[in-house]
Short mmCIF file of C-alpha atoms in Angstrom, two decimals:
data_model
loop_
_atom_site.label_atom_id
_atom_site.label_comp_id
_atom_site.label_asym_id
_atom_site.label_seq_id
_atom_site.Cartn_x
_atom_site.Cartn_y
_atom_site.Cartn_z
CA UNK A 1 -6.79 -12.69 -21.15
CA UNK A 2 -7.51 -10.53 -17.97
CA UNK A 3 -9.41 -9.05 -15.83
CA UNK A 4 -10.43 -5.27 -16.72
CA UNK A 5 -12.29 -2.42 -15.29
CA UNK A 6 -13.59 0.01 -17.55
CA UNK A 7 -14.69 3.69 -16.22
CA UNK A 8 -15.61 2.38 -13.13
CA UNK A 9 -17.74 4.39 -10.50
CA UNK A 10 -19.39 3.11 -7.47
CA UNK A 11 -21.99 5.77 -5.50
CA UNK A 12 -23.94 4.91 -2.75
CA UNK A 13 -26.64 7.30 -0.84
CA UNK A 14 -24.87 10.09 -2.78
CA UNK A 15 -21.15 9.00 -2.12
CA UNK A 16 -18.30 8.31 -4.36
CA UNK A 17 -16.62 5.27 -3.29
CA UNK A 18 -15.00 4.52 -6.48
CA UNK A 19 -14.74 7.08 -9.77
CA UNK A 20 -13.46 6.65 -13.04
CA UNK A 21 -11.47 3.31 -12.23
CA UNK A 22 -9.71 1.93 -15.61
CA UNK A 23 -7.38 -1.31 -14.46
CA UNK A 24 -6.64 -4.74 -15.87
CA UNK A 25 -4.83 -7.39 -13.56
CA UNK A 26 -3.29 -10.41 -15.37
CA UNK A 27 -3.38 -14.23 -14.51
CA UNK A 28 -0.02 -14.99 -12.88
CA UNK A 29 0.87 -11.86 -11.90
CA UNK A 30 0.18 -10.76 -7.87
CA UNK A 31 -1.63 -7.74 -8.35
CA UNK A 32 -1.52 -5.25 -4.70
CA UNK A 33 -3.98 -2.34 -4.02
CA UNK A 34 -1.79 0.22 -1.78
CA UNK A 35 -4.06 3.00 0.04
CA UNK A 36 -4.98 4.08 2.94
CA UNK A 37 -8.37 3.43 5.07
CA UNK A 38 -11.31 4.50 3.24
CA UNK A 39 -8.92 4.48 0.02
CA UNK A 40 -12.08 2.69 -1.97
CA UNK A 41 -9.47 -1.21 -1.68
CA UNK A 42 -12.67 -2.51 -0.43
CA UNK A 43 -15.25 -1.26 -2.47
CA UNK A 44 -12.97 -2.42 -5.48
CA UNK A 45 -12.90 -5.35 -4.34
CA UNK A 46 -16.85 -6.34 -3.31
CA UNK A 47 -17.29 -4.91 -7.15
CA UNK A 48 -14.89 -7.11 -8.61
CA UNK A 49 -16.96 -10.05 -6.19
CA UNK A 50 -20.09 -9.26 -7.45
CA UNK A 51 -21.24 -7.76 -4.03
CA UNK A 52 -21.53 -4.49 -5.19
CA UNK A 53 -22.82 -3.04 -8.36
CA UNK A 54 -21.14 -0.23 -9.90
CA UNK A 55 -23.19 2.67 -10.46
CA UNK A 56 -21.05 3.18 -14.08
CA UNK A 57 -18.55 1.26 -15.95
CA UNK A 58 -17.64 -2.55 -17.08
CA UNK A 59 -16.25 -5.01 -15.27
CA UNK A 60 -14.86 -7.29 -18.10
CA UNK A 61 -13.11 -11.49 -17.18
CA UNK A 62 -11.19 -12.90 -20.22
CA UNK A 63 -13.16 -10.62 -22.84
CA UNK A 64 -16.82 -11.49 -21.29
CA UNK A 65 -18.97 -8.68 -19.61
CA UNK A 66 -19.72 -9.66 -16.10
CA UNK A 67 -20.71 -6.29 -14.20
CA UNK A 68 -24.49 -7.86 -13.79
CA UNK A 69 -23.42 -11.12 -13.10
CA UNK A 70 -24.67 -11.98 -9.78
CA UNK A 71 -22.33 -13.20 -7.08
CA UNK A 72 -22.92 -16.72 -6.92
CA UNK A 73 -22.09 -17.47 -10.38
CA UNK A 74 -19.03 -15.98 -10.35
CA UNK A 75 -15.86 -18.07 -9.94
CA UNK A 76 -14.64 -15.91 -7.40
CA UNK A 77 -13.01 -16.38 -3.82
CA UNK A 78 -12.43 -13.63 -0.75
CA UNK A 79 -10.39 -13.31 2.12
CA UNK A 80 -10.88 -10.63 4.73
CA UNK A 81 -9.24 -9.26 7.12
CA UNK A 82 -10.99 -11.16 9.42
CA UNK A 83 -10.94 -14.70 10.84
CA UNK A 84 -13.74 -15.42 8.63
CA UNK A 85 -15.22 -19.20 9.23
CA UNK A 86 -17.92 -21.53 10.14
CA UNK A 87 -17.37 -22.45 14.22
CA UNK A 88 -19.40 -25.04 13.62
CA UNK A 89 -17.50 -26.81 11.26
CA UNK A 90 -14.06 -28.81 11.53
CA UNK A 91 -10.95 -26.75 9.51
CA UNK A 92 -11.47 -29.91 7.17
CA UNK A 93 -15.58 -29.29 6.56
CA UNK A 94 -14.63 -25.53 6.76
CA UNK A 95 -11.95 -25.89 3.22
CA UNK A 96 -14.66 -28.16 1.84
CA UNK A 97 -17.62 -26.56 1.81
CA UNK A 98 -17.03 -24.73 -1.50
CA UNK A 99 -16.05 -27.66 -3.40
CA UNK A 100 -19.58 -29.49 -1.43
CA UNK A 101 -21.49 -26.14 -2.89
CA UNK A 102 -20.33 -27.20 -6.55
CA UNK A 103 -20.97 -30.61 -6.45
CA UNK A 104 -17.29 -31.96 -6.48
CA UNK A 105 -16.91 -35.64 -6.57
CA UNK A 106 -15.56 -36.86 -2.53
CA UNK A 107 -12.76 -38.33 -3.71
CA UNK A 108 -12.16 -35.24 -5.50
CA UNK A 109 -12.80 -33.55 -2.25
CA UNK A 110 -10.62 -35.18 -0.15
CA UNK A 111 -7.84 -35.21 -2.68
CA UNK A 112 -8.10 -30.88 -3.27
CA UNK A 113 -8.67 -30.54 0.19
CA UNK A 114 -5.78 -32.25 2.37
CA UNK A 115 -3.08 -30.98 -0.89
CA UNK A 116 -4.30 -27.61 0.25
CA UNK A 117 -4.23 -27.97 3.77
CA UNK A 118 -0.50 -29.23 3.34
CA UNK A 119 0.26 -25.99 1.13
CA UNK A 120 -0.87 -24.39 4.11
CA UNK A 121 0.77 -26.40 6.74
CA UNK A 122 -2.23 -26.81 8.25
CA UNK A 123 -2.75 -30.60 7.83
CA UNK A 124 -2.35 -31.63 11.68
CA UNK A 125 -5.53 -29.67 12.78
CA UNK A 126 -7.98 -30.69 10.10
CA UNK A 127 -10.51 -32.15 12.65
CA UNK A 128 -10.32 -29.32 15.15
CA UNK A 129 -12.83 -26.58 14.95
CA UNK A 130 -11.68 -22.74 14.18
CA UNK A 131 -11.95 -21.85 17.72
CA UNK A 132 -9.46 -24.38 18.96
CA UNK A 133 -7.02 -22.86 16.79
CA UNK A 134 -4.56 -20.10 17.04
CA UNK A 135 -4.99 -16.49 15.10
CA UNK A 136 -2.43 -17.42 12.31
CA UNK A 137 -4.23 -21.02 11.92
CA UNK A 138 -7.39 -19.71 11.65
CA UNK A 139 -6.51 -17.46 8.88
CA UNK A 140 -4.49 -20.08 7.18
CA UNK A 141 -7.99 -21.51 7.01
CA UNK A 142 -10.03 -19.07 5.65
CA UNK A 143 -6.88 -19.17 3.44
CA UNK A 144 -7.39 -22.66 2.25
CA UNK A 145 -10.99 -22.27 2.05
CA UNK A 146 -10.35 -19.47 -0.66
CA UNK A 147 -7.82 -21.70 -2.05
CA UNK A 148 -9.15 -24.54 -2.77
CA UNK A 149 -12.04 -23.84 -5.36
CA UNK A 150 -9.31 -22.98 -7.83
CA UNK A 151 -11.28 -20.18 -8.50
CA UNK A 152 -10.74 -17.66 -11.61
CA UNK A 153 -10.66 -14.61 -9.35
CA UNK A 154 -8.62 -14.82 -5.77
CA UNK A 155 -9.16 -11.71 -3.87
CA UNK A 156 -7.52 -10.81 -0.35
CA UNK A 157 -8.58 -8.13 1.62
CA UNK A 158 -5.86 -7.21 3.87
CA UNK A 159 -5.51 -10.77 5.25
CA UNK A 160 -2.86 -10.64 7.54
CA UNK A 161 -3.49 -6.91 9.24
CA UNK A 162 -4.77 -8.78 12.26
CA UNK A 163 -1.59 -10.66 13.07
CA UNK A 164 1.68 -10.46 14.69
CA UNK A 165 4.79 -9.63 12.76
CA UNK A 166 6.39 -12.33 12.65
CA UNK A 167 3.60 -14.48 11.55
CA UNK A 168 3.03 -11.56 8.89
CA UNK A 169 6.24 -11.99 7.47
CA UNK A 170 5.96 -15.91 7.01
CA UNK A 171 2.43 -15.97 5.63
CA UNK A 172 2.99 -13.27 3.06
CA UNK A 173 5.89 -15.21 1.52
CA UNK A 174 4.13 -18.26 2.04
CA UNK A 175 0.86 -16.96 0.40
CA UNK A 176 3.13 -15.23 -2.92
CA UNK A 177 4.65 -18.57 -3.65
CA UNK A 178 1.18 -20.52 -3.60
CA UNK A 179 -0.32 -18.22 -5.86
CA UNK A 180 2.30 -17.85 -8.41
CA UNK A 181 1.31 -21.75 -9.20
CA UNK A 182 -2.04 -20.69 -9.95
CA UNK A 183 -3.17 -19.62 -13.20
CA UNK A 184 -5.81 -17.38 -10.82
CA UNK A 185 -5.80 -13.76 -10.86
CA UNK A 186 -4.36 -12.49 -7.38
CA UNK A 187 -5.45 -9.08 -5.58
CA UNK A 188 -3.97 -8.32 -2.61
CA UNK A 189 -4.81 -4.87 -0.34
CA UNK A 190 -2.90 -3.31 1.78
CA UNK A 191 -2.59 -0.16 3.38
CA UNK A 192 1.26 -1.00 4.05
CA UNK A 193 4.06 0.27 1.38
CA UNK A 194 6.46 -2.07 3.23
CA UNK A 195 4.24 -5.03 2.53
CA UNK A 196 3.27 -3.77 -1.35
CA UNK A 197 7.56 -3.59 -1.77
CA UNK A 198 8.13 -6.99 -0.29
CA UNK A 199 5.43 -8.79 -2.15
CA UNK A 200 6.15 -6.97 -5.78
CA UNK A 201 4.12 -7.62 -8.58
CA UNK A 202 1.95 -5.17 -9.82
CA UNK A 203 0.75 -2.17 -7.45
CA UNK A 204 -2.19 0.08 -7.75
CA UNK A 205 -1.99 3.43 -5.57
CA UNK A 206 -5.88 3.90 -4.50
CA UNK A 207 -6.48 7.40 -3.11
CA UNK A 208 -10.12 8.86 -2.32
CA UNK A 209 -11.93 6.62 -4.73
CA UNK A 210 -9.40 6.96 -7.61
CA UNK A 211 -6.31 5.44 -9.30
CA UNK A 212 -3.08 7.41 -8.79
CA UNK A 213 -0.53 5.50 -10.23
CA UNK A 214 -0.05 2.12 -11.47
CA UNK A 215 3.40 -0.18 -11.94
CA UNK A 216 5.99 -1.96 -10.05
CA UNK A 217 5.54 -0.93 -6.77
CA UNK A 218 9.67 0.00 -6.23
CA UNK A 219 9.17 2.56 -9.82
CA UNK A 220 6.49 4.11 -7.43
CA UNK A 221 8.38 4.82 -4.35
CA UNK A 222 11.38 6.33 -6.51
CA UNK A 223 9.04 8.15 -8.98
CA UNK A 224 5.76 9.05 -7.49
CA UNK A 225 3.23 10.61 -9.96
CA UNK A 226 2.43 13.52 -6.77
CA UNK A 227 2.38 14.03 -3.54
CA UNK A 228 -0.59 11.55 -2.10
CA UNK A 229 1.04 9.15 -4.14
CA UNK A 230 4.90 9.77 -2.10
CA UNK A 231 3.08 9.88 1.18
CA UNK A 232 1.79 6.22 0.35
CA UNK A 233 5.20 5.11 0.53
CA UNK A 234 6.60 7.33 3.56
CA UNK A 235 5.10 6.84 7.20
CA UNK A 236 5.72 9.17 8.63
CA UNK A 237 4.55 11.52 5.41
CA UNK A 238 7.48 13.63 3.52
CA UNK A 239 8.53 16.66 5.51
CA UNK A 240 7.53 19.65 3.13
CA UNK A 241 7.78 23.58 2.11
CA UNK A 242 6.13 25.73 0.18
CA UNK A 243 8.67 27.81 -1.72
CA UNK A 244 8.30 30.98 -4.40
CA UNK A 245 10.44 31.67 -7.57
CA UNK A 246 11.71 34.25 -5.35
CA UNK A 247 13.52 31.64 -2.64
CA UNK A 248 13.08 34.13 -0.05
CA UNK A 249 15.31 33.17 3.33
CA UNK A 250 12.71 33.34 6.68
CA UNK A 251 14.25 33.27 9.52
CA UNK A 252 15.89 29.69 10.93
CA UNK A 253 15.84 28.32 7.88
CA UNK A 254 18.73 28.98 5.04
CA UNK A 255 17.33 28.45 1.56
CA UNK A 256 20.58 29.86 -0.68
CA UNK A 257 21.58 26.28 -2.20
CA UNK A 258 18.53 26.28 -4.52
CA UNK A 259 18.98 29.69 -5.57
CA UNK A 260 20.35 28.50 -8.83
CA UNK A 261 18.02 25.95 -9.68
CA UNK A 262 16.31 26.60 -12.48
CA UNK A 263 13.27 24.42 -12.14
CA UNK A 264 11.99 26.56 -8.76
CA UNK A 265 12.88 29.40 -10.49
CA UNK A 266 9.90 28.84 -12.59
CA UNK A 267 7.62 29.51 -10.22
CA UNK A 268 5.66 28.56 -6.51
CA UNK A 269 7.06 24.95 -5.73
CA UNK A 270 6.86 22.91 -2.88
CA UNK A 271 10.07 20.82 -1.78
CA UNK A 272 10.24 17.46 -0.16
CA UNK A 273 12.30 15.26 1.93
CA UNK A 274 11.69 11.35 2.69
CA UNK A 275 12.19 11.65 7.07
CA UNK A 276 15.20 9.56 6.73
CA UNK A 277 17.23 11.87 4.60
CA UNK A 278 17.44 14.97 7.16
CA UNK A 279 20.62 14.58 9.18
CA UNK A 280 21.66 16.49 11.99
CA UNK A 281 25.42 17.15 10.21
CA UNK A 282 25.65 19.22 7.13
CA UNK A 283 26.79 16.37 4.13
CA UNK A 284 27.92 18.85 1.63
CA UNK A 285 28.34 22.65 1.18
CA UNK A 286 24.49 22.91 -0.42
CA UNK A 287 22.51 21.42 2.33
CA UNK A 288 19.66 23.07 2.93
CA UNK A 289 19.70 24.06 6.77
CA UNK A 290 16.80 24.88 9.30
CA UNK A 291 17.10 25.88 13.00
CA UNK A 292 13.87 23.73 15.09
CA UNK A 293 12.92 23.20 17.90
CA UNK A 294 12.91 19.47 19.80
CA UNK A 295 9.22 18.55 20.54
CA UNK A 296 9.63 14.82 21.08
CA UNK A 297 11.90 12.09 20.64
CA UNK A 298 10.07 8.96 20.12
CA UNK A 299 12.54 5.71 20.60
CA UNK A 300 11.17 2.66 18.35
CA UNK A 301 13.32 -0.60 18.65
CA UNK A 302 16.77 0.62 17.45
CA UNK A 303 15.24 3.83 15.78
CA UNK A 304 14.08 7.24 16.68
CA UNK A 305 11.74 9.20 15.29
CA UNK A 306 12.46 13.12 16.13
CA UNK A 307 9.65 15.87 16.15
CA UNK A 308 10.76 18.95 15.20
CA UNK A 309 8.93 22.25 14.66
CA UNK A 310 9.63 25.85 13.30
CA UNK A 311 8.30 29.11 12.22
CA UNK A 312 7.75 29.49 8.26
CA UNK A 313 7.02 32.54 6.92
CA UNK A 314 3.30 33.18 6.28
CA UNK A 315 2.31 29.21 7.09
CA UNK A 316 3.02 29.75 10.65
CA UNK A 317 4.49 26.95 12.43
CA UNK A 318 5.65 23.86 10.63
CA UNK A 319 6.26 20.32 12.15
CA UNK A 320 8.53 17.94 10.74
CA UNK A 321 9.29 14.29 11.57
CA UNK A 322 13.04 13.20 11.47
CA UNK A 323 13.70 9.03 11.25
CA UNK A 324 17.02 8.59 12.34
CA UNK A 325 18.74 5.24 12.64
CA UNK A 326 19.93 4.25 15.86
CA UNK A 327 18.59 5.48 19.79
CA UNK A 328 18.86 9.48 20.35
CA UNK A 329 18.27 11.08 22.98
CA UNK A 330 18.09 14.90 23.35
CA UNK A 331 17.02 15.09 26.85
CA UNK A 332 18.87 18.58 27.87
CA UNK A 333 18.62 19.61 24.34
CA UNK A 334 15.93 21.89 22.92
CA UNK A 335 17.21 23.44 19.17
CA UNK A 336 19.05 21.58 16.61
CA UNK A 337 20.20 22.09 13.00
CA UNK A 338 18.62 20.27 10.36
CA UNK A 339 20.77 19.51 7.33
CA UNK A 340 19.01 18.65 3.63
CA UNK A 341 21.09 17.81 1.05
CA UNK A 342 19.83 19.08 -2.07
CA UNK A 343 19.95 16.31 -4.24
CA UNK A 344 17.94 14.38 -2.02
CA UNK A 345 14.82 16.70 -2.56
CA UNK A 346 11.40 16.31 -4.62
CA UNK A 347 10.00 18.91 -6.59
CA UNK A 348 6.08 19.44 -6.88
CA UNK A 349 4.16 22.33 -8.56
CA UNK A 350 1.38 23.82 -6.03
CA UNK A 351 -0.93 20.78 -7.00
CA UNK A 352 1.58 18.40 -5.76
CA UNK A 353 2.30 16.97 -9.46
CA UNK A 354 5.75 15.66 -9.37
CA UNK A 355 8.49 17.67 -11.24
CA UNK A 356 11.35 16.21 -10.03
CA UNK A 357 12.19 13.38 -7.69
CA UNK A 358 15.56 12.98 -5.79
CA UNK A 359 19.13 11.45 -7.49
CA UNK A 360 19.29 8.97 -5.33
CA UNK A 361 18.83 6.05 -8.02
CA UNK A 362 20.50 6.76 -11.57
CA UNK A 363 17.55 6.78 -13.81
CA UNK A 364 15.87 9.97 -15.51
CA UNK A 365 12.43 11.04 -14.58
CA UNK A 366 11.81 11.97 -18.48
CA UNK A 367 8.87 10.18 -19.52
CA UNK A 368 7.79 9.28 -15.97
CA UNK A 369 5.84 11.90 -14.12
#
């Protein structure tokens, strides 16, 4: 039994939020929705909650149609991304007010309601009120106020965006292992592929209102479906040309180690690099090699992110950003070379479909893309 959407569409004042949206997310499982601001996570969601009605489509629990069902009788809970609770209340009246809503019995209550708050590890501040409690605490109530109904449907809405990293990183391994003792069925947004890798599980790629790709989320960054589906998993995006069955050279930049590859020789391509593979050293005799120049060197903790820019043919100028491990500097330096070692490009047709995806891992794209 699951939860499915069938041809789903959502349009409101004449915009597509949602179209065509055909999913079904699994008890046990922790189901993520990776996409970027605006991707349609939330509308998805507030459907699946009842708070929106779709303008077409199903949405189907355990085999029984519920699109029309209104929101109150649906067994559903919802985190935001927001510290979401009643000031007025204690964190204790705040994780019981559900269970008071349905009539549960107050020894009941009590019982649900301080085994959640120790899940949570938020036991020692049950009689304080949300405001006397620190950004992480007050989350990890909202939390346990989701929590706590044992409700059918669990759905978070990028809950942790609004804290620091560190806290991040606890709460979202905290929050998997909860979860996978529930029978509930888990959705978790995101726009970050970091977070989507780290929490596995099932991911959805959202894009514009639609479904790109669906799987485990590490299949997805080492065969994405296209392009938007490759830049999900690559901040900054995949450095990119636009090439022709004819591979002609323009200046600064040496294209002669694809010329015998038969798959650009096809036709108009574009090629793709993840910013971490472009090294400043040529790794074998086949790198691909382009003369930029140095824009900006931007030093990040122990990393550096290079920008980089050339002229390509008829697109003009072209920026690229390098990742490079380690601090850089280029202060008196203003060209470089740019090595790309073949085997570590993608291959898209001019509609950004994947047709190839690099050798890094040893597993055939037949069957995938």
């Amino acid at each position: 039994m699951a939860l499915q959407l069938f041809d789903l569409d959502l349009r409101i004042d004449q915009v597509d939020y949602l179209a065509k949206i055909n999913l079904e997310f699994t008890p046990g499982a922790f189901n993520v929705l990776l996409g970027r601001t605006l991707a349609g996570k939330t509308s998805l969601m507030r459907v699946i909650a009842g708070l929106e009605q779709p303008s077409n489509g199903k949405v189907m629990l355990h085999g029984k149609d519920i699109t029309a069902l209104p929101v109150q009788k649906r067994n559903v809970s919802m985190v935001y991304q927001q510290f979401i609770n009643y000031p007025h209340m204690t964190v204790w009246e705040n994780i019981a007010s559900p269970l008071k809503l349905n009539r549960v019995k107050p020894d009941e209550i009590k019982r649900r309601v301080e085994q959640t708050a120790e899940l949570l590890q938020i036991s020692p501040y049950l009689q304080r009120l949300p405001l006397e409690l620190s950004g992480g605490q007050q989350q990890r109530c909202a939390m346990a106020r989701a929590l706590v109904k044992d409700a059918q449907i669990i759905l978070f809405d990028e809950p942790l965006v609004n804290l620091d990293y560190k806290l991040r990183e606890s709460l979202r391994i905290e929050l998997k292992q909860i979860t996978q003792q529930r029978d509930s069925i888990v959705i978790y947004s995101t726009t970050e592929a970091h977070e989507a890798l780290a929490l596995g599980g099932q991911t959805t790629l959202l894009h514009e209102g639609k479904v790109l790709q669906s799987g485990p989320a590490l299949e997805q960054f080492h065969y994405p479906v296209d392009l938007n589906a490759a830049d999900l998993y690559h901040e900054p995006p995949l450095n990119r040309l636009a090439v022709g069955k004819a591979l002609v050279c323009a200046e600064h930049i040496n294209l002669s180690g694809l010329a015998g590859d038969k798959l650009l020789a096809n036709g108009d391509s574009i090629i793709a690099v993840r910013p971490d593979q472009v090294s400043l050293h040529p790794l074998d005799k086949e790198s691909m090699q382009i003369e930029a120049d140095i824009d900006l060197a931007e030093i990040s903790a122990s990393e550096t992110y290079l920008h980089v820019s050339f002229d390509y043919r008829e697109f003009g100028r072209l920026n690229w950003v390098l990742h490079l491990n380690g601090i850089h500097t280029f202060s008196n330096q203003k060209k470089l070379s740019l090595f790309v070692p073949i085997s570590k490009l993608f291959v898209f047709d001019p509609q950004g479909k994947a047709l190839r995806v690099p050798s890094q891992v040893n597993h055939d794209i037949e069957g995938v893309v």
